[in-house]
Amino acid sequence: MAVRNNVTQFIFTGLFQDREAQRVSFVVFVLVYVATMLGNGLIILIVNTTKSLSSPMHFFLSHLSLVEICYSSTTVPKFISGILAENKTISFDGCMTQLFFFHVFGVAEILLLTVMAYDRYVAICKPLHYMTIMSRPVCHVLVLSSWLGGVFHSVVQFLVTVQLPFCGPNVIDHYFCDLHPLFKLACTETFVAGFVVFADSGLFSVISLLFLISSYVVILVHLRNQSAKGRHKALSTCASHITVVLLFFGPAIFVYLRPSSTFTEDKLVAVFYTMITPMLNPIIYSLRNAEVKIAMKRLWRKEVNLGVE
């Protein structure tokens, strides 16, 4: 049955109503977005041009950086372009498109982080069989599965949301199109739709989080029999991944796996996982990964030498 909508566009409230705060946030978020693009782009370039970074771990890292670029680009450019605008509008179709791709890339990142935890488990607990288990074809299948999982999840969210009738008002209390703010505007009961979305989000998030925790519990148990030097070396390779997992899962669980109450808090938390975390990821991995730091220094020296010539 066709859904009739009176709404052809939505209006975002944005983050700040104060004009001075809007001008300051415009500059800050432009710099954050540029840093996100440059940092993650640099990781992709280095991994794909440096032979010493051909391990499965770095292969997954380059794909994580690609997901971060796509994930941030789904919402941030539209948000930045509307900060100083009087009316922050988006068409109905544009809103649904943004919602779809935002969740594609978001869940793809969750699944990639889970794959990276499995990679660390195999590397530490089964080192002699690591290259056999994590062969390049297997790595490609795992990355493809992460993308397909994101698409499957987002299709469910999209189909639930696009069928809701929107009769007005059309003001979204957020700075991008997301599920809870849209449900608030639907002119029908959204309990069933909310339950489906909660179950779908919970399925991917909770299973992935349990797998992540289980992987590191097994790793810690395995390391009990290792020397102090061996434990330090193994844990140092996991530290950056654990940090990124906490930065991403913490805010996401706060927003999606609890009853929606106040959207002011949700908007501020959303800034963290849509803008800050994608910017921090390449910094975290480059600082904690000696091989990446060495590759960056070589690339920098190469560029400096070319500039001198």
PDB file of C-alpha atoms in Angstrom:
ATOM      1  CA  MET A   1       0.000   0.000   0.000  1.00  0.00           C
ATOM      2  CA  ALA A   2       1.414   3.390  -1.029  1.00  0.00           C
ATOM      3  CA  VAL A   3       2.336   5.787   1.732  1.00  0.00           C
ATOM      4  CA  ARG A   4       1.066   9.333   1.312  1.00  0.00           C
ATOM      5  CA  ASN A   5       3.343  12.111   2.558  1.00  0.00           C
ATOM      6  CA  ASN A   6       2.634  15.814   2.814  1.00  0.00           C
ATOM      7  CA  VAL A   7       6.305  16.438   3.567  1.00  0.00           C
ATOM      8  CA  THR A   8       8.603  17.050   0.587  1.00  0.00           C
ATOM      9  CA  GLN A   9      11.542  18.367   2.592  1.00  0.00           C
ATOM     10  CA  PHE A  10      12.863  18.449   6.145  1.00  0.00           C
ATOM     11  CA  ILE A  11      14.452  21.271   8.114  1.00  0.00           C
ATOM     12  CA  PHE A  12      17.353  20.587  10.504  1.00  0.00           C
ATOM     13  CA  THR A  13      17.598  22.488  13.776  1.00  0.00           C
ATOM     14  CA  GLY A  14      21.364  21.987  13.709  1.00  0.00           C
ATOM     15  CA  LEU A  15      23.652  22.038  16.727  1.00  0.00           C
ATOM     16  CA  PHE A  16      23.654  25.696  17.742  1.00  0.00           C
ATOM     17  CA  GLN A  17      21.173  28.547  17.425  1.00  0.00           C
ATOM     18  CA  ASP A  18      23.606  31.275  18.462  1.00  0.00           C
ATOM     19  CA  ARG A  19      25.164  32.959  15.396  1.00  0.00           C
ATOM     20  CA  GLU A  20      28.590  33.356  16.974  1.00  0.00           C
ATOM     21  CA  ALA A  21      28.641  29.684  17.984  1.00  0.00           C
ATOM     22  CA  GLN A  22      27.638  28.775  14.420  1.00  0.00           C
ATOM     23  CA  ARG A  23      30.540  30.744  12.934  1.00  0.00           C
ATOM     24  CA  VAL A  24      33.051  29.181  15.320  1.00  0.00           C
ATOM     25  CA  SER A  25      31.676  25.667  14.758  1.00  0.00           C
ATOM     26  CA  PHE A  26      31.831  26.192  10.989  1.00  0.00           C
ATOM     27  CA  VAL A  27      35.591  26.799  11.137  1.00  0.00           C
ATOM     28  CA  VAL A  28      36.173  23.970  13.619  1.00  0.00           C
ATOM     29  CA  PHE A  29      34.175  21.362  11.701  1.00  0.00           C
ATOM     30  CA  VAL A  30      35.713  22.334   8.346  1.00  0.00           C
ATOM     31  CA  LEU A  31      39.154  21.724   9.874  1.00  0.00           C
ATOM     32  CA  VAL A  32      37.983  18.441  11.427  1.00  0.00           C
ATOM     33  CA  TYR A  33      36.561  17.221   8.109  1.00  0.00           C
ATOM     34  CA  VAL A  34      39.708  18.184   6.167  1.00  0.00           C
ATOM     35  CA  ALA A  35      41.841  16.402   8.787  1.00  0.00           C
ATOM     36  CA  THR A  36      39.608  13.319   8.482  1.00  0.00           C
ATOM     37  CA  MET A  37      39.974  13.212   4.695  1.00  0.00           C
ATOM     38  CA  LEU A  38      43.735  13.822   4.749  1.00  0.00           C
ATOM     39  CA  GLY A  39      44.478  11.434   7.624  1.00  0.00           C
ATOM     40  CA  ASN A  40      42.462   8.516   6.325  1.00  0.00           C
ATOM     41  CA  GLY A  41      43.511   9.196   2.749  1.00  0.00           C
ATOM     42  CA  LEU A  42      47.144   9.100   3.868  1.00  0.00           C
ATOM     43  CA  ILE A  43      46.620   5.729   5.558  1.00  0.00           C
ATOM     44  CA  ILE A  44      45.107   4.309   2.337  1.00  0.00           C
ATOM     45  CA  LEU A  45      47.977   5.724   0.245  1.00  0.00           C
ATOM     46  CA  ILE A  46      50.709   4.432   2.541  1.00  0.00           C
ATOM     47  CA  VAL A  47      49.265   0.935   2.919  1.00  0.00           C
ATOM     48  CA  ASN A  48      48.756   0.530  -0.830  1.00  0.00           C
ATOM     49  CA  THR A  49      52.192   1.870  -1.825  1.00  0.00           C
ATOM     50  CA  THR A  50      54.403   0.322   0.877  1.00  0.00           C
ATOM     51  CA  LYS A  51      55.400  -3.320   0.423  1.00  0.00           C
ATOM     52  CA  SER A  52      56.186  -3.768   4.121  1.00  0.00           C
ATOM     53  CA  LEU A  53      52.533  -2.957   4.941  1.00  0.00           C
ATOM     54  CA  SER A  54      51.026  -5.878   3.044  1.00  0.00           C
ATOM     55  CA  SER A  55      49.909  -7.842   6.115  1.00  0.00           C
ATOM     56  CA  PRO A  56      46.206  -8.598   6.693  1.00  0.00           C
ATOM     57  CA  MET A  57      46.174  -6.137   9.600  1.00  0.00           C
ATOM     58  CA  HIS A  58      47.218  -3.242   7.350  1.00  0.00           C
ATOM     59  CA  PHE A  59      44.905  -4.432   4.582  1.00  0.00           C
ATOM     60  CA  PHE A  60      41.963  -4.169   6.990  1.00  0.00           C
ATOM     61  CA  LEU A  61      43.259  -0.820   8.261  1.00  0.00           C
ATOM     62  CA  SER A  62      43.186   0.662   4.749  1.00  0.00           C
ATOM     63  CA  HIS A  63      39.595  -0.495   4.282  1.00  0.00           C
ATOM     64  CA  LEU A  64      38.659   0.925   7.694  1.00  0.00           C
ATOM     65  CA  SER A  65      40.061   4.286   6.564  1.00  0.00           C
ATOM     66  CA  LEU A  66      38.000   4.049   3.367  1.00  0.00           C
ATOM     67  CA  VAL A  67      34.863   3.380   5.416  1.00  0.00           C
ATOM     68  CA  GLU A  68      35.698   6.348   7.678  1.00  0.00           C
ATOM     69  CA  ILE A  69      35.956   8.662   4.657  1.00  0.00           C
ATOM     70  CA  CYS A  70      32.607   7.455   3.304  1.00  0.00           C
ATOM     71  CA  TYR A  71      30.944   7.469   6.728  1.00  0.00           C
ATOM     72  CA  SER A  72      31.974  11.021   7.549  1.00  0.00           C
ATOM     73  CA  SER A  73      31.176  12.276   4.032  1.00  0.00           C
ATOM     74  CA  THR A  74      27.598  11.026   4.311  1.00  0.00           C
ATOM     75  CA  THR A  75      26.660  13.672   6.875  1.00  0.00           C
ATOM     76  CA  VAL A  76      29.426  16.206   7.485  1.00  0.00           C
ATOM     77  CA  PRO A  77      29.527  18.146   4.146  1.00  0.00           C
ATOM     78  CA  LYS A  78      25.755  18.702   4.266  1.00  0.00           C
ATOM     79  CA  PHE A  79      25.980  19.730   7.901  1.00  0.00           C
ATOM     80  CA  ILE A  80      28.855  22.175   7.277  1.00  0.00           C
ATOM     81  CA  SER A  81      27.158  23.738   4.255  1.00  0.00           C
ATOM     82  CA  GLY A  82      24.050  24.385   6.344  1.00  0.00           C
ATOM     83  CA  ILE A  83      25.675  25.796   9.494  1.00  0.00           C
ATOM     84  CA  LEU A  84      25.595  29.398   8.300  1.00  0.00           C
ATOM     85  CA  ALA A  85      22.398  29.011   6.247  1.00  0.00           C
ATOM     86  CA  GLU A  86      19.156  30.508   7.510  1.00  0.00           C
ATOM     87  CA  ASN A  87      17.151  27.410   6.554  1.00  0.00           C
ATOM     88  CA  LYS A  88      18.934  24.081   6.881  1.00  0.00           C
ATOM     89  CA  THR A  89      16.819  21.991   4.508  1.00  0.00           C
ATOM     90  CA  ILE A  90      17.078  18.589   2.843  1.00  0.00           C
ATOM     91  CA  SER A  91      14.630  16.970   0.436  1.00  0.00           C
ATOM     92  CA  PHE A  92      12.651  13.911   1.491  1.00  0.00           C
ATOM     93  CA  ASP A  93      14.547  11.722  -1.011  1.00  0.00           C
ATOM     94  CA  GLY A  94      17.849  13.259   0.058  1.00  0.00           C
ATOM     95  CA  CYS A  95      17.021  12.504   3.682  1.00  0.00           C
ATOM     96  CA  MET A  96      16.215   8.863   2.965  1.00  0.00           C
ATOM     97  CA  THR A  97      19.402   8.522   0.890  1.00  0.00           C
ATOM     98  CA  GLN A  98      21.505  10.000   3.680  1.00  0.00           C
ATOM     99  CA  LEU A  99      19.867   7.685   6.215  1.00  0.00           C
ATOM    100  CA  PHE A 100      20.539   4.629   4.040  1.00  0.00           C
ATOM    101  CA  PHE A 101      24.243   5.272   3.394  1.00  0.00           C
ATOM    102  CA  PHE A 102      24.900   6.488   6.930  1.00  0.00           C
ATOM    103  CA  HIS A 103      23.851   3.092   8.270  1.00  0.00           C
ATOM    104  CA  VAL A 104      25.602   1.173   5.476  1.00  0.00           C
ATOM    105  CA  PHE A 105      28.959   2.682   6.394  1.00  0.00           C
ATOM    106  CA  GLY A 106      28.275   2.654  10.140  1.00  0.00           C
ATOM    107  CA  VAL A 107      27.584  -1.086  10.298  1.00  0.00           C
ATOM    108  CA  ALA A 108      30.368  -1.814   7.787  1.00  0.00           C
ATOM    109  CA  GLU A 109      32.728  -0.149  10.278  1.00  0.00           C
ATOM    110  CA  ILE A 110      31.375  -2.218  13.161  1.00  0.00           C
ATOM    111  CA  LEU A 111      31.884  -5.431  11.200  1.00  0.00           C
ATOM    112  CA  LEU A 112      35.357  -4.379  10.028  1.00  0.00           C
ATOM    113  CA  LEU A 113      36.382  -3.705  13.632  1.00  0.00           C
ATOM    114  CA  THR A 114      35.106  -7.182  14.476  1.00  0.00           C
ATOM    115  CA  VAL A 115      37.132  -8.678  11.617  1.00  0.00           C
ATOM    116  CA  MET A 116      40.213  -6.835  12.858  1.00  0.00           C
ATOM    117  CA  ALA A 117      39.709  -8.325  16.327  1.00  0.00           C
ATOM    118  CA  TYR A 118      39.592 -11.797  14.756  1.00  0.00           C
ATOM    119  CA  ASP A 119      42.787 -10.965  12.862  1.00  0.00           C
ATOM    120  CA  ARG A 120      44.546 -10.085  16.134  1.00  0.00           C
ATOM    121  CA  TYR A 121      43.249 -13.285  17.740  1.00  0.00           C
ATOM    122  CA  VAL A 122      44.683 -15.430  14.941  1.00  0.00           C
ATOM    123  CA  ALA A 123      47.981 -13.498  14.885  1.00  0.00           C
ATOM    124  CA  ILE A 124      48.545 -13.874  18.637  1.00  0.00           C
ATOM    125  CA  CYS A 125      46.959 -17.251  19.415  1.00  0.00           C
ATOM    126  CA  LYS A 126      47.779 -19.117  16.170  1.00  0.00           C
ATOM    127  CA  PRO A 127      50.927 -17.402  14.858  1.00  0.00           C
ATOM    128  CA  LEU A 128      52.222 -20.451  12.952  1.00  0.00           C
ATOM    129  CA  HIS A 129      49.005 -20.702  10.926  1.00  0.00           C
ATOM    130  CA  TYR A 130      48.374 -16.955  10.627  1.00  0.00           C
ATOM    131  CA  MET A 131      49.205 -16.471   6.940  1.00  0.00           C
ATOM    132  CA  THR A 132      47.327 -19.657   6.028  1.00  0.00           C
ATOM    133  CA  ILE A 133      44.162 -18.722   7.913  1.00  0.00           C
ATOM    134  CA  MET A 134      44.302 -15.038   6.964  1.00  0.00           C
ATOM    135  CA  SER A 135      45.183 -15.525   3.310  1.00  0.00           C
ATOM    136  CA  ARG A 136      44.481 -12.702   0.889  1.00  0.00           C
ATOM    137  CA  PRO A 137      41.322 -14.390  -0.551  1.00  0.00           C
ATOM    138  CA  VAL A 138      39.998 -14.829   2.991  1.00  0.00           C
ATOM    139  CA  CYS A 139      40.726 -11.165   3.749  1.00  0.00           C
ATOM    140  CA  HIS A 140      38.821 -10.106   0.633  1.00  0.00           C
ATOM    141  CA  VAL A 141      35.839 -12.252   1.650  1.00  0.00           C
ATOM    142  CA  LEU A 142      35.840 -10.779   5.168  1.00  0.00           C
ATOM    143  CA  VAL A 143      35.933  -7.205   3.852  1.00  0.00           C
ATOM    144  CA  LEU A 144      33.198  -7.938   1.306  1.00  0.00           C
ATOM    145  CA  SER A 145      31.085  -9.534   4.038  1.00  0.00           C
ATOM    146  CA  SER A 146      31.462  -6.376   6.140  1.00  0.00           C
ATOM    147  CA  TRP A 147      30.145  -4.227   3.298  1.00  0.00           C
ATOM    148  CA  LEU A 148      27.292  -6.629   2.531  1.00  0.00           C
ATOM    149  CA  GLY A 149      26.371  -6.760   6.224  1.00  0.00           C
ATOM    150  CA  GLY A 150      26.153  -2.969   6.235  1.00  0.00           C
ATOM    151  CA  VAL A 151      23.914  -3.018   3.159  1.00  0.00           C
ATOM    152  CA  PHE A 152      21.627  -5.697   4.623  1.00  0.00           C
ATOM    153  CA  HIS A 153      21.270  -3.816   7.907  1.00  0.00           C
ATOM    154  CA  SER A 154      20.594  -0.511   6.164  1.00  0.00           C
ATOM    155  CA  VAL A 155      17.995  -1.999   3.812  1.00  0.00           C
ATOM    156  CA  VAL A 156      15.969  -3.096   6.852  1.00  0.00           C
ATOM    157  CA  GLN A 157      16.262   0.352   8.472  1.00  0.00           C
ATOM    158  CA  PHE A 158      15.424   2.097   5.193  1.00  0.00           C
ATOM    159  CA  LEU A 159      12.347  -0.018   4.413  1.00  0.00           C
ATOM    160  CA  VAL A 160      10.975   0.524   7.915  1.00  0.00           C
ATOM    161  CA  THR A 161      11.480   4.295   7.758  1.00  0.00           C
ATOM    162  CA  VAL A 162      10.484   5.061   4.163  1.00  0.00           C
ATOM    163  CA  GLN A 163       7.048   3.482   4.695  1.00  0.00           C
ATOM    164  CA  LEU A 164       6.181   5.808   7.572  1.00  0.00           C
ATOM    165  CA  PRO A 165       3.742   8.622   6.736  1.00  0.00           C
ATOM    166  CA  PHE A 166       5.030  12.154   7.381  1.00  0.00           C
ATOM    167  CA  CYS A 167       2.232  14.715   7.498  1.00  0.00           C
ATOM    168  CA  GLY A 168       4.063  17.538   9.247  1.00  0.00           C
ATOM    169  CA  PRO A 169       5.723  19.166  11.112  1.00  0.00           C
ATOM    170  CA  ASN A 170       8.949  18.688   9.174  1.00  0.00           C
ATOM    171  CA  VAL A 171      11.589  20.019  11.583  1.00  0.00           C
ATOM    172  CA  ILE A 172      14.208  17.377  12.480  1.00  0.00           C
ATOM    173  CA  ASP A 173      15.774  17.992  15.884  1.00  0.00           C
ATOM    174  CA  HIS A 174      19.216  16.966  14.656  1.00  0.00           C
ATOM    175  CA  TYR A 175      21.869  17.951  12.121  1.00  0.00           C
ATOM    176  CA  PHE A 176      21.377  14.916   9.862  1.00  0.00           C
ATOM    177  CA  CYS A 177      18.666  12.367   9.058  1.00  0.00           C
ATOM    178  CA  ASP A 178      18.602   9.572  11.607  1.00  0.00           C
ATOM    179  CA  LEU A 179      16.047   7.107  12.853  1.00  0.00           C
ATOM    180  CA  HIS A 180      14.861   8.429  16.223  1.00  0.00           C
ATOM    181  CA  PRO A 181      14.371  12.064  15.126  1.00  0.00           C
ATOM    182  CA  LEU A 182      12.443  10.872  12.040  1.00  0.00           C
ATOM    183  CA  PHE A 183      10.253   8.538  14.090  1.00  0.00           C
ATOM    184  CA  LYS A 184       9.319  11.523  16.235  1.00  0.00           C
ATOM    185  CA  LEU A 185       7.913  13.273  13.136  1.00  0.00           C
ATOM    186  CA  ALA A 186       5.900  10.333  11.766  1.00  0.00           C
ATOM    187  CA  CYS A 187       2.132  10.815  12.013  1.00  0.00           C
ATOM    188  CA  THR A 188       1.506   7.249  13.120  1.00  0.00           C
ATOM    189  CA  GLU A 189       2.396   4.912  15.965  1.00  0.00           C
ATOM    190  CA  THR A 190       6.064   3.927  15.612  1.00  0.00           C
ATOM    191  CA  PHE A 191       6.322   1.287  18.347  1.00  0.00           C
ATOM    192  CA  VAL A 192       6.589  -1.639  15.925  1.00  0.00           C
ATOM    193  CA  ALA A 193       8.973   0.245  13.629  1.00  0.00           C
ATOM    194  CA  GLY A 194      11.086   1.234  16.620  1.00  0.00           C
ATOM    195  CA  PHE A 195      11.184  -2.343  17.857  1.00  0.00           C
ATOM    196  CA  VAL A 196      12.314  -3.634  14.439  1.00  0.00           C
ATOM    197  CA  VAL A 197      15.029  -0.969  14.266  1.00  0.00           C
ATOM    198  CA  PHE A 198      16.118  -1.687  17.843  1.00  0.00           C
ATOM    199  CA  ALA A 199      16.265  -5.433  17.160  1.00  0.00           C
ATOM    200  CA  ASP A 200      18.187  -4.927  13.911  1.00  0.00           C
ATOM    201  CA  SER A 201      20.682  -2.480  15.444  1.00  0.00           C
ATOM    202  CA  GLY A 202      20.988  -4.591  18.562  1.00  0.00           C
ATOM    203  CA  LEU A 203      21.627  -7.743  16.541  1.00  0.00           C
ATOM    204  CA  PHE A 204      24.661  -6.288  14.767  1.00  0.00           C
ATOM    205  CA  SER A 205      25.964  -4.227  17.687  1.00  0.00           C
ATOM    206  CA  VAL A 206      25.594  -6.755  20.504  1.00  0.00           C
ATOM    207  CA  ILE A 207      26.846  -9.767  18.511  1.00  0.00           C
ATOM    208  CA  SER A 208      29.825  -7.766  17.248  1.00  0.00           C
ATOM    209  CA  LEU A 209      30.589  -6.412  20.724  1.00  0.00           C
ATOM    210  CA  LEU A 210      30.371  -9.887  22.285  1.00  0.00           C
ATOM    211  CA  PHE A 211      32.684 -11.251  19.592  1.00  0.00           C
ATOM    212  CA  LEU A 212      35.148  -8.420  20.221  1.00  0.00           C
ATOM    213  CA  ILE A 213      35.128  -8.989  23.980  1.00  0.00           C
ATOM    214  CA  SER A 214      35.457 -12.758  23.535  1.00  0.00           C
ATOM    215  CA  SER A 215      38.417 -12.329  21.165  1.00  0.00           C
ATOM    216  CA  TYR A 216      40.332 -10.207  23.640  1.00  0.00           C
ATOM    217  CA  VAL A 217      39.450 -12.431  26.602  1.00  0.00           C
ATOM    218  CA  VAL A 218      40.908 -15.401  24.701  1.00  0.00           C
ATOM    219  CA  ILE A 219      43.961 -13.314  23.784  1.00  0.00           C
ATOM    220  CA  LEU A 220      44.536 -12.296  27.421  1.00  0.00           C
ATOM    221  CA  VAL A 221      44.177 -15.893  28.619  1.00  0.00           C
ATOM    222  CA  HIS A 222      46.622 -17.038  25.942  1.00  0.00           C
ATOM    223  CA  LEU A 223      49.167 -14.373  26.931  1.00  0.00           C
ATOM    224  CA  ARG A 224      49.332 -15.579  30.540  1.00  0.00           C
ATOM    225  CA  ASN A 225      51.919 -18.152  29.494  1.00  0.00           C
ATOM    226  CA  GLN A 226      54.004 -15.678  27.501  1.00  0.00           C
ATOM    227  CA  SER A 227      57.024 -13.731  28.711  1.00  0.00           C
ATOM    228  CA  ALA A 228      56.611 -10.124  29.820  1.00  0.00           C
ATOM    229  CA  LYS A 229      58.286  -8.973  26.609  1.00  0.00           C
ATOM    230  CA  GLY A 230      56.002 -11.167  24.516  1.00  0.00           C
ATOM    231  CA  ARG A 231      52.906  -9.893  26.325  1.00  0.00           C
ATOM    232  CA  HIS A 232      53.941  -6.274  25.840  1.00  0.00           C
ATOM    233  CA  LYS A 233      54.595  -6.761  22.122  1.00  0.00           C
ATOM    234  CA  ALA A 234      51.285  -8.566  21.568  1.00  0.00           C
ATOM    235  CA  LEU A 235      49.221  -6.083  23.556  1.00  0.00           C
ATOM    236  CA  SER A 236      50.859  -3.101  21.868  1.00  0.00           C
ATOM    237  CA  THR A 237      49.499  -4.316  18.517  1.00  0.00           C
ATOM    238  CA  CYS A 238      46.006  -4.482  20.041  1.00  0.00           C
ATOM    239  CA  ALA A 239      46.034  -1.171  21.919  1.00  0.00           C
ATOM    240  CA  SER A 240      45.115   1.025  18.957  1.00  0.00           C
ATOM    241  CA  HIS A 241      42.299  -1.317  17.922  1.00  0.00           C
ATOM    242  CA  ILE A 242      40.849  -1.445  21.442  1.00  0.00           C
ATOM    243  CA  THR A 243      40.972   2.373  21.630  1.00  0.00           C
ATOM    244  CA  VAL A 244      39.102   2.763  18.332  1.00  0.00           C
ATOM    245  CA  VAL A 245      36.500   0.174  19.384  1.00  0.00           C
ATOM    246  CA  LEU A 246      35.798   2.046  22.627  1.00  0.00           C
ATOM    247  CA  LEU A 247      35.581   5.400  20.822  1.00  0.00           C
ATOM    248  CA  PHE A 248      33.098   4.045  18.291  1.00  0.00           C
ATOM    249  CA  PHE A 249      30.978   1.602  20.293  1.00  0.00           C
ATOM    250  CA  GLY A 250      30.561   3.782  23.390  1.00  0.00           C
ATOM    251  CA  PRO A 251      28.695   6.682  21.712  1.00  0.00           C
ATOM    252  CA  ALA A 252      26.842   4.353  19.296  1.00  0.00           C
ATOM    253  CA  ILE A 253      25.457   2.224  22.135  1.00  0.00           C
ATOM    254  CA  PHE A 254      24.432   5.386  24.018  1.00  0.00           C
ATOM    255  CA  VAL A 255      22.380   6.618  21.046  1.00  0.00           C
ATOM    256  CA  TYR A 256      20.923   3.449  19.501  1.00  0.00           C
ATOM    257  CA  LEU A 257      20.564   0.907  22.308  1.00  0.00           C
ATOM    258  CA  ARG A 258      18.589   2.984  24.799  1.00  0.00           C
ATOM    259  CA  PRO A 259      15.139   4.613  24.795  1.00  0.00           C
ATOM    260  CA  SER A 260      15.324   8.011  23.114  1.00  0.00           C
ATOM    261  CA  SER A 261      14.656  10.767  25.617  1.00  0.00           C
ATOM    262  CA  THR A 262      16.493  13.997  24.924  1.00  0.00           C
ATOM    263  CA  PHE A 263      17.872  14.691  21.479  1.00  0.00           C
ATOM    264  CA  THR A 264      20.184  17.463  22.700  1.00  0.00           C
ATOM    265  CA  GLU A 265      22.461  14.851  24.251  1.00  0.00           C
ATOM    266  CA  ASP A 266      22.131  12.613  21.193  1.00  0.00           C
ATOM    267  CA  LYS A 267      23.251  15.413  18.874  1.00  0.00           C
ATOM    268  CA  LEU A 268      26.358  16.132  20.919  1.00  0.00           C
ATOM    269  CA  VAL A 269      27.231  12.441  21.143  1.00  0.00           C
ATOM    270  CA  ALA A 270      26.614  12.073  17.390  1.00  0.00           C
ATOM    271  CA  VAL A 271      29.271  14.739  16.747  1.00  0.00           C
ATOM    272  CA  PHE A 272      31.733  12.414  18.412  1.00  0.00           C
ATOM    273  CA  TYR A 273      31.103   9.311  16.292  1.00  0.00           C
ATOM    274  CA  THR A 274      30.379  11.089  12.986  1.00  0.00           C
ATOM    275  CA  MET A 275      33.250  13.603  13.085  1.00  0.00           C
ATOM    276  CA  ILE A 276      35.714  13.208  15.944  1.00  0.00           C
ATOM    277  CA  THR A 277      36.265   9.423  15.847  1.00  0.00           C
ATOM    278  CA  PRO A 278      36.874   9.276  12.051  1.00  0.00           C
ATOM    279  CA  MET A 279      39.451  12.049  12.489  1.00  0.00           C
ATOM    280  CA  LEU A 280      41.177  10.360  15.441  1.00  0.00           C
ATOM    281  CA  ASN A 281      41.413   6.846  13.951  1.00  0.00           C
ATOM    282  CA  PRO A 282      44.364   7.483  11.588  1.00  0.00           C
ATOM    283  CA  ILE A 283      46.146   9.385  14.377  1.00  0.00           C
ATOM    284  CA  ILE A 284      45.634   6.514  16.827  1.00  0.00           C
ATOM    285  CA  TYR A 285      46.819   3.846  14.384  1.00  0.00           C
ATOM    286  CA  SER A 286      49.812   5.843  13.154  1.00  0.00           C
ATOM    287  CA  LEU A 287      50.975   6.664  16.679  1.00  0.00           C
ATOM    288  CA  ARG A 288      50.623   3.099  17.965  1.00  0.00           C
ATOM    289  CA  ASN A 289      51.901   1.265  14.876  1.00  0.00           C
ATOM    290  CA  ALA A 290      55.673   1.460  14.353  1.00  0.00           C
ATOM    291  CA  GLU A 291      55.499   0.189  10.765  1.00  0.00           C
ATOM    292  CA  VAL A 292      52.957   2.854   9.787  1.00  0.00           C
ATOM    293  CA  LYS A 293      55.061   5.575  11.434  1.00  0.00           C
ATOM    294  CA  ILE A 294      58.168   4.422   9.542  1.00  0.00           C
ATOM    295  CA  ALA A 295      56.246   4.360   6.240  1.00  0.00           C
ATOM    296  CA  MET A 296      54.935   7.895   6.912  1.00  0.00           C
ATOM    297  CA  LYS A 297      58.449   9.183   7.614  1.00  0.00           C
ATOM    298  CA  ARG A 298      59.731   7.608   4.386  1.00  0.00           C
ATOM    299  CA  LEU A 299      56.904   9.174   2.397  1.00  0.00           C
ATOM    300  CA  TRP A 300      57.573  12.562   4.012  1.00  0.00           C
ATOM    301  CA  ARG A 301      61.297  12.375   3.235  1.00  0.00           C
ATOM    302  CA  LYS A 302      60.508  11.372  -0.350  1.00  0.00           C
ATOM    303  CA  GLU A 303      58.180  14.351  -0.782  1.00  0.00           C
ATOM    304  CA  VAL A 304      60.735  16.717   0.786  1.00  0.00           C
ATOM    305  CA  ASN A 305      63.479  15.427  -1.520  1.00  0.00           C
ATOM    306  CA  LEU A 306      61.226  15.864  -4.560  1.00  0.00           C
ATOM    307  CA  GLY A 307      60.447  19.394  -3.404  1.00  0.00           C
ATOM    308  CA  VAL A 308      64.159  20.231  -3.064  1.00  0.00           C
ATOM    309  CA  GLU A 309      64.902  18.881  -6.529  1.00  0.00           C
TER     310      GLU A 309
END
